[in-house]
Amino acid sequence: MKKVIPILVSSAIITAPLLADTTFVSGSVSGVWDTSGSPYVIIDTVVVDSAETLVIMPDVEIILEADIKVQTSDRNYGFILAIGDVENPINFAGNGNTITDLPWNELRILFGEFRYCYFDSINFYLGADVYNCVFQNSDFSDYPGYAELWDGFLVMDCIFKNTPISGALTMFNSLIYGDTISIYAGVATASNGGILLNYCTLIGKGTVEGSYAGMMTMSIASVVNSVIIEDSVIEFGDYSSESNCIHRTYGEILYEPFFIDPIAEDFHLSDSSAAIGAGDTFRVPDHDLDGNPRPNPLGSMPDLGCYENPRAYPAAISETEKPAQFAIRAYPNPFNSAVNIRISGIGYRVSDLEIFDIKGRMVANIPVEAQRAAPAGRARSARTNETVVWTPDKPLGSGIYLVRVKESNATTRIIYIK
């Protein structure tokens, strides 16, 4: 069974005392790096020269000091092969500083293959096939602070946490999530690039003013059998979407995916998720990010996103009617006098909108027209679209408030600035 390594915070190898067998590395390299010389501390630019290969063995630790690069030859096809395993991954760790001339090229690999590797606090540029790897914390600069991936290479069974991604991507069975401080959060592609995301889960938020969150494309994006949620998902360019469970706080709402526990970073589908069995057979992998078979159970349709739920159909959903599912968009957000709250979804009409402060106290209850969207027996319930305006009472202070649809777990945060 294929497995993806869990996320661990590997930055501890930066601050731990260097071992007696520490190897300091610079200049041209090739051959084999194994545990007998680990950790390998890169103290100056390292290059794998023309027609040479560097093989990195399981359980090796590689520490990149500031303002240096590990790279293959730009023109002569040096090759790096880093093959860890599920029990003994390879660790790449940086110190969180950017490089002054090319900030995204701290780890610059134009030709290579990586399996079961951790990349922590490293900006990188990869022209490589990447499998079962974890990338985290590459968001330490406002711009660019991200992973750039070359066209023609495959990314499969990977996790990107707090690591915006750029480039021309072909990605399967991967999870992209986390609040980032980069101007680009989630996935971006340049004007000459293109994206194919298939069976992926994308939860992206940017925290820089004017940032692009979720997915930003200035060329072509094809997203299939995936779950995309959170802030502005698509900006600019040509975009095609098929069989996706898209929940946006900006733009069209299809379905709330209903993860098991997104606060605890558990993005597996709950048994009631409409994403269960909603995929198609377009280039479907034979496993999910956990290594479980896809589809599961055998003979069913695959689920959307990077994880399979063992159910063939969502719980408590009959052939004739789907349960109420709502999503909320608030605008402007932040606001200083009044905020428009738009509720979109499928199922029953909304009866109440509740607003809570950060201590969980209800500060407002806004009645909304109560009406069933479609009678029992209809093939599909009608769509709900309601907009209400909330003007906070004068005693309420500035801060973060939570808006909730009473009939569901659909929520969103709003920021009130007096």
Coordinates of C-alpha atoms in Angstrom, one line a residue:
M1 CA 0.0 0.0 0.0
K2 CA 1.3 3.4 -0.9
K3 CA 1.6 5.9 2.0
V4 CA 2.3 9.6 2.3
I5 CA 4.5 10.7 5.2
P6 CA 2.7 12.7 7.9
I7 CA 3.6 16.4 8.5
L8 CA 6.2 16.8 11.1
V9 CA 8.0 20.0 12.1
S10 CA 11.5 19.2 10.9
S11 CA 13.1 22.6 11.6
A12 CA 14.5 21.2 14.8
I13 CA 17.4 19.9 12.8
I14 CA 18.5 23.4 12.2
T15 CA 19.0 24.3 15.8
A16 CA 20.2 20.9 17.1
P17 CA 23.9 20.6 17.8
L18 CA 25.9 19.3 14.8
L19 CA 26.9 15.7 15.1
A20 CA 30.5 14.4 14.9
D21 CA 29.9 13.1 11.4
T22 CA 28.6 16.4 10.1
T23 CA 29.6 17.0 6.5
F24 CA 30.1 20.6 5.3
V25 CA 29.5 20.9 1.6
S26 CA 30.1 23.5 -1.2
G27 CA 31.1 23.5 -4.9
S28 CA 30.6 20.6 -7.4
V29 CA 29.1 17.4 -6.0
S30 CA 28.1 14.0 -7.2
G31 CA 28.0 10.4 -5.9
V32 CA 26.1 9.3 -2.9
W33 CA 25.1 11.1 0.3
D34 CA 24.1 8.6 3.1
T35 CA 23.7 8.6 6.8
S36 CA 27.4 8.1 7.5
G37 CA 27.9 11.8 6.6
S38 CA 24.6 13.2 7.8
P39 CA 23.7 15.9 8.4
Y40 CA 25.1 17.6 5.3
V41 CA 25.4 21.4 5.9
I42 CA 25.5 23.4 2.7
I43 CA 27.8 26.4 3.4
D44 CA 28.1 27.7 -0.2
T45 CA 26.5 27.1 -3.5
V46 CA 26.4 23.4 -4.5
V47 CA 26.1 22.3 -8.1
V48 CA 25.6 18.9 -9.7
D49 CA 27.6 19.3 -13.0
S50 CA 27.0 18.1 -16.5
A51 CA 26.0 14.4 -16.8
E52 CA 26.7 13.9 -13.1
T53 CA 24.2 12.4 -10.6
L54 CA 23.8 13.0 -6.8
V55 CA 22.0 10.3 -5.0
I56 CA 20.6 11.1 -1.5
M57 CA 19.8 8.1 0.6
P58 CA 16.9 7.6 3.1
D59 CA 17.2 9.2 6.6
V60 CA 19.7 11.9 5.4
E61 CA 19.4 15.4 6.8
I62 CA 20.4 18.4 4.6
I63 CA 20.7 21.9 6.2
L64 CA 20.8 25.0 3.9
E65 CA 22.5 28.0 5.3
A66 CA 21.5 31.5 4.3
D67 CA 21.9 32.9 0.7
I68 CA 23.1 29.8 -1.0
K69 CA 21.7 27.4 -3.6
V70 CA 21.7 23.7 -4.2
Q71 CA 21.3 23.3 -7.9
T72 CA 21.8 21.2 -11.0
S73 CA 23.6 22.6 -14.0
D74 CA 21.3 25.0 -15.9
R75 CA 22.2 23.7 -19.3
N76 CA 24.0 20.4 -19.0
Y77 CA 21.4 18.2 -17.2
G78 CA 23.0 17.3 -13.9
F79 CA 20.6 15.1 -11.9
I80 CA 19.6 14.8 -8.3
L81 CA 17.9 11.6 -7.0
A82 CA 16.5 11.9 -3.5
I83 CA 14.6 8.7 -2.6
G84 CA 13.5 8.3 1.0
D85 CA 11.0 5.9 2.3
V86 CA 7.9 6.1 4.6
E87 CA 9.9 5.1 7.7
N88 CA 13.1 7.1 6.8
P89 CA 12.3 10.3 4.9
I90 CA 15.0 12.7 3.7
N91 CA 14.9 16.1 5.5
F92 CA 15.8 19.4 3.7
A93 CA 15.7 22.4 6.1
G94 CA 16.5 26.1 5.6
N95 CA 16.8 28.9 8.1
G96 CA 13.8 30.9 6.8
N97 CA 15.8 33.7 5.0
T98 CA 15.4 34.6 1.4
I99 CA 18.1 35.0 -1.2
T100 CA 18.7 38.5 -2.4
D101 CA 19.0 37.9 -6.1
L102 CA 16.6 35.0 -6.8
P103 CA 14.6 34.5 -3.6
W104 CA 12.7 31.5 -4.8
N105 CA 15.8 29.5 -5.8
E106 CA 17.3 28.5 -2.5
L107 CA 16.8 25.0 -3.6
R108 CA 17.1 25.0 -7.4
I109 CA 16.7 21.5 -9.0
L110 CA 16.2 21.6 -12.7
F111 CA 16.3 17.8 -13.2
G112 CA 15.7 15.2 -10.6
E113 CA 13.3 13.0 -8.7
F114 CA 12.2 13.2 -5.0
R115 CA 10.3 10.6 -3.0
Y116 CA 9.4 10.8 0.7
C117 CA 11.2 14.0 1.5
Y118 CA 10.5 16.9 3.9
F119 CA 11.1 20.4 2.8
D120 CA 10.9 22.9 5.7
S121 CA 11.4 26.7 5.5
I122 CA 13.0 26.5 2.0
N123 CA 12.1 28.4 -1.1
F124 CA 12.6 26.2 -4.1
Y125 CA 12.4 25.8 -7.8
L126 CA 11.9 22.1 -8.9
G127 CA 12.1 20.6 -12.3
A128 CA 11.6 17.1 -10.9
D129 CA 9.0 14.4 -10.4
V130 CA 7.9 14.6 -6.8
Y131 CA 6.1 11.9 -4.9
N132 CA 5.0 11.5 -1.3
C133 CA 6.7 14.7 -0.1
V134 CA 5.8 17.3 2.5
F135 CA 6.5 21.0 1.8
Q136 CA 5.9 23.5 4.7
N137 CA 6.6 27.0 5.9
S138 CA 7.9 28.5 2.7
D139 CA 6.0 31.7 3.3
F140 CA 8.5 33.8 5.2
S141 CA 8.6 36.7 2.7
D142 CA 5.8 38.9 1.3
Y143 CA 7.0 38.1 -2.2
P144 CA 7.7 35.6 -3.5
G145 CA 8.3 32.9 -0.8
Y146 CA 6.8 30.0 -2.7
A147 CA 7.5 26.7 -4.5
E148 CA 8.0 27.0 -8.3
L149 CA 7.5 23.8 -10.2
W150 CA 8.4 23.2 -13.8
D151 CA 6.1 22.1 -16.6
G152 CA 6.3 18.5 -17.7
F153 CA 6.9 17.0 -14.3
L154 CA 4.5 15.2 -12.0
V155 CA 3.5 16.1 -8.4
M156 CA 1.7 13.2 -6.7
D157 CA 0.6 12.3 -3.1
C158 CA 2.2 15.5 -1.7
I159 CA 1.2 17.9 1.1
F160 CA 1.9 21.7 0.9
K161 CA 1.4 23.5 4.2
N162 CA 1.9 27.3 4.4
T163 CA 3.7 27.0 1.0
P164 CA 2.2 28.9 -2.0
I165 CA 2.9 27.1 -5.3
S166 CA 3.7 28.6 -8.7
G167 CA 4.5 27.2 -12.1
A168 CA 3.0 24.9 -14.6
L169 CA 1.6 22.1 -12.5
T170 CA 0.4 18.6 -13.1
M171 CA -0.7 17.5 -9.7
F172 CA -2.7 14.4 -8.4
N173 CA -3.8 13.4 -4.9
S174 CA -2.3 16.4 -3.2
L175 CA -3.4 18.7 -0.3
I176 CA -2.6 22.4 -0.3
Y177 CA -3.6 24.4 2.7
G178 CA -2.6 26.9 5.4
D179 CA -2.7 30.7 5.9
T180 CA 0.4 32.3 4.3
I181 CA 2.0 35.7 4.4
S182 CA 3.0 35.5 0.8
I183 CA 1.3 37.8 -1.8
Y184 CA 0.3 34.5 -3.6
A185 CA -1.4 31.9 -1.5
G186 CA -2.5 28.5 -2.7
V187 CA -1.7 28.0 -6.3
A188 CA -0.5 30.5 -8.9
T189 CA 0.8 30.2 -12.5
A190 CA 2.6 32.6 -14.8
S191 CA 1.3 33.8 -18.1
N192 CA 3.2 31.1 -20.0
G193 CA 2.2 28.3 -17.5
G194 CA -0.7 26.0 -17.0
I195 CA -2.3 24.0 -14.2
L196 CA -3.9 20.6 -14.1
L197 CA -5.1 19.7 -10.6
N198 CA -6.9 16.3 -10.4
Y199 CA -8.1 14.8 -7.1
C200 CA -6.6 17.6 -5.0
T201 CA -7.9 19.5 -2.0
L202 CA -7.0 23.3 -1.9
I203 CA -7.7 25.5 1.1
G204 CA -5.8 28.7 0.6
K205 CA -5.8 32.1 2.3
G206 CA -3.4 35.0 1.8
T207 CA -2.7 37.5 4.6
V208 CA -0.9 40.2 2.6
E209 CA -3.2 43.0 1.5
G210 CA -4.1 42.6 -2.1
S211 CA -2.9 39.0 -2.2
Y212 CA -4.3 36.3 -4.4
A213 CA -5.7 33.5 -2.2
G214 CA -6.9 30.0 -3.2
M215 CA -5.9 29.8 -6.9
M216 CA -4.6 32.6 -9.1
T217 CA -4.0 31.9 -12.7
M218 CA -3.0 34.3 -15.5
S219 CA -3.1 31.6 -18.2
I220 CA -4.8 28.2 -18.2
A221 CA -6.1 26.2 -15.3
S222 CA -7.9 22.8 -15.5
V223 CA -9.2 21.6 -12.2
V224 CA -10.9 18.2 -12.1
N225 CA -12.4 16.1 -9.3
S226 CA -11.1 18.5 -6.6
V227 CA -12.3 20.3 -3.6
I228 CA -11.5 24.1 -3.5
I229 CA -12.6 26.3 -0.6
E230 CA -11.9 29.5 1.2
D231 CA -11.2 33.0 -0.2
S232 CA -11.0 34.2 -3.8
V233 CA -10.4 31.0 -5.7
I234 CA -9.9 32.0 -9.3
E235 CA -8.4 35.3 -10.6
F236 CA -7.6 36.2 -14.2
G237 CA -7.0 33.8 -17.1
D238 CA -8.8 30.9 -18.6
Y239 CA -10.3 28.4 -16.2
S240 CA -12.1 25.1 -16.7
S241 CA -13.7 23.2 -13.9
E242 CA -15.4 19.7 -14.0
S243 CA -16.8 17.7 -11.2
N244 CA -15.5 20.0 -8.5
C245 CA -16.9 20.6 -5.0
I246 CA -16.2 24.3 -4.8
H247 CA -17.0 26.4 -1.8
R248 CA -16.0 30.0 -2.1
T249 CA -16.4 33.0 0.0
Y250 CA -16.1 34.9 -3.3
G251 CA -18.1 34.0 -6.3
E252 CA -20.1 30.9 -7.1
I253 CA -21.0 28.4 -4.4
L254 CA -21.6 24.7 -5.3
Y255 CA -21.3 22.6 -2.2
E256 CA -19.8 22.9 1.2
P257 CA -17.4 19.9 1.4
F258 CA -18.0 19.1 5.1
F259 CA -14.5 18.0 6.2
I260 CA -14.2 16.0 9.4
D261 CA -12.4 18.7 11.4
P262 CA -10.8 21.5 9.4
I263 CA -9.8 23.4 12.5
A264 CA -7.6 20.4 13.5
E265 CA -6.4 20.1 9.9
D266 CA -8.3 16.9 9.2
F267 CA -9.5 17.4 5.7
H268 CA -10.9 13.9 5.2
L269 CA -14.6 14.0 4.0
S270 CA -17.2 13.4 6.6
D271 CA -19.8 10.7 5.9
S272 CA -22.4 13.4 4.9
S273 CA -20.1 15.2 2.4
A274 CA -21.6 15.7 -1.1
A275 CA -18.1 15.1 -2.5
I276 CA -18.5 11.4 -1.8
G277 CA -18.9 9.5 -5.1
A278 CA -19.1 12.7 -7.0
G279 CA -15.9 12.3 -9.1
D280 CA -15.4 10.9 -12.6
T281 CA -12.9 8.5 -14.1
F282 CA -10.7 11.2 -15.8
R283 CA -7.1 10.0 -15.2
V284 CA -8.2 8.6 -11.8
P285 CA -5.3 7.3 -9.7
D286 CA -5.6 3.9 -8.1
H287 CA -5.1 5.3 -4.5
D288 CA -5.7 8.4 -2.5
L289 CA -3.3 10.5 -0.4
D290 CA -3.5 8.0 2.4
G291 CA -2.7 5.1 0.1
N292 CA -6.3 3.8 0.3
P293 CA -7.8 2.4 -2.9
R294 CA -9.6 4.8 -5.2
P295 CA -12.4 4.4 -5.7
N296 CA -13.4 3.1 -2.4
P297 CA -15.4 0.8 -2.2
L298 CA -14.5 -1.0 -5.5
G299 CA -17.1 -0.4 -8.2
S300 CA -18.3 3.0 -6.8
M301 CA -17.4 6.4 -8.3
P302 CA -14.4 8.1 -6.8
D303 CA -14.7 10.9 -4.3
L304 CA -13.6 14.5 -4.9
G305 CA -10.4 15.8 -3.3
C306 CA -7.3 14.1 -2.1
Y307 CA -8.9 11.6 0.3
E308 CA -11.4 8.8 -0.2
N309 CA -14.2 8.1 2.2
P310 CA -15.1 4.4 2.5
R311 CA -18.8 5.1 1.7
A312 CA -20.1 4.8 -1.8
Y313 CA -22.7 7.5 -1.2
P314 CA -23.1 10.3 1.4
A315 CA -25.0 9.4 4.5
A316 CA -28.7 10.3 4.8
I317 CA -28.9 11.3 1.2
S318 CA -31.7 9.6 -0.8
E319 CA -32.0 9.3 -4.5
T320 CA -34.6 12.1 -4.5
E321 CA -33.4 14.8 -2.2
K322 CA -30.1 16.2 -0.9
P323 CA -29.8 17.8 2.5
A324 CA -29.6 21.5 3.1
Q325 CA -26.2 22.9 2.3
F326 CA -25.3 26.5 2.7
A327 CA -22.3 28.8 2.3
I328 CA -21.9 32.4 3.2
R329 CA -20.2 35.4 1.6
A330 CA -19.8 38.7 3.5
Y331 CA -18.8 42.0 1.7
P332 CA -17.2 44.3 2.3
N333 CA -15.0 42.5 4.7
P334 CA -13.6 44.2 6.8
F335 CA -16.4 46.7 7.1
N336 CA -17.0 49.8 9.3
S337 CA -20.7 50.5 9.2
A338 CA -22.8 47.8 7.6
V339 CA -22.0 44.4 5.9
N340 CA -23.9 42.5 3.3
I341 CA -24.3 38.8 4.0
R342 CA -25.2 36.6 1.1
I343 CA -26.3 33.0 1.8
S344 CA -26.2 30.6 -1.1
G345 CA -26.8 26.8 -1.2
I346 CA -29.1 24.0 -1.9
G347 CA -31.9 22.7 0.3
Y348 CA -34.2 24.5 2.8
R349 CA -34.5 28.3 2.8
V350 CA -32.8 29.9 5.7
S351 CA -34.9 31.0 8.7
D352 CA -32.2 32.7 10.9
L353 CA -28.7 34.1 10.6
E354 CA -26.8 34.2 13.9
I355 CA -23.8 36.4 14.7
F356 CA -21.4 35.7 17.6
D357 CA -18.5 37.5 19.1
I358 CA -15.1 35.8 19.7
K359 CA -16.3 34.7 23.1
G360 CA -19.2 32.8 21.7
R361 CA -21.9 35.2 22.8
M362 CA -24.7 35.8 20.2
V363 CA -24.8 39.5 19.4
A364 CA -27.4 39.4 16.6
N365 CA -30.2 37.1 15.3
I366 CA -31.3 38.1 11.8
P367 CA -34.6 36.6 10.6
V368 CA -34.6 35.4 7.0
E369 CA -37.6 34.2 5.0
A370 CA -38.4 30.7 6.1
Q371 CA -39.6 28.5 3.3
R372 CA -38.9 25.0 2.1
A373 CA -37.0 25.1 -1.2
A374 CA -38.6 22.0 -2.8
P375 CA -41.2 19.5 -1.7
A376 CA -40.2 15.9 -0.9
G377 CA -39.9 13.7 -4.0
R378 CA -38.4 16.3 -6.2
A379 CA -35.2 15.1 -8.0
R380 CA -33.2 18.0 -6.7
S381 CA -33.8 20.7 -4.1
A382 CA -33.9 24.3 -5.3
R383 CA -31.1 26.8 -4.8
T384 CA -31.2 29.3 -2.0
N385 CA -29.9 32.9 -2.5
E386 CA -30.6 35.4 0.2
T387 CA -28.8 38.6 1.1
V388 CA -29.3 40.5 4.4
V389 CA -27.6 43.6 5.7
W390 CA -26.2 43.7 9.3
T391 CA -25.6 47.1 11.0
P392 CA -23.9 46.4 14.4
D393 CA -25.5 48.0 17.4
K394 CA -23.6 51.1 18.7
P395 CA -22.3 49.3 21.9
L396 CA -20.5 46.7 19.9
G397 CA -16.8 47.2 19.5
S398 CA -14.4 46.5 16.7
G399 CA -13.3 42.9 16.3
I400 CA -13.8 39.6 14.7
Y401 CA -17.4 38.1 14.5
L402 CA -18.7 34.8 13.4
V403 CA -21.7 34.5 11.1
R404 CA -23.6 31.2 11.1
V405 CA -26.6 29.8 9.2
K406 CA -28.8 28.4 12.0
E407 CA -29.9 25.4 9.9
S408 CA -26.4 24.2 9.0
N409 CA -22.7 24.5 10.0
A410 CA -22.0 27.1 7.3
T411 CA -20.0 29.9 8.9
T412 CA -17.8 32.8 7.9
R413 CA -15.7 35.3 9.8
I414 CA -16.2 39.1 9.4
I415 CA -14.1 41.9 10.7
Y416 CA -15.8 45.0 12.1
I417 CA -13.6 48.2 12.2
K418 CA -15.3 51.3 13.8

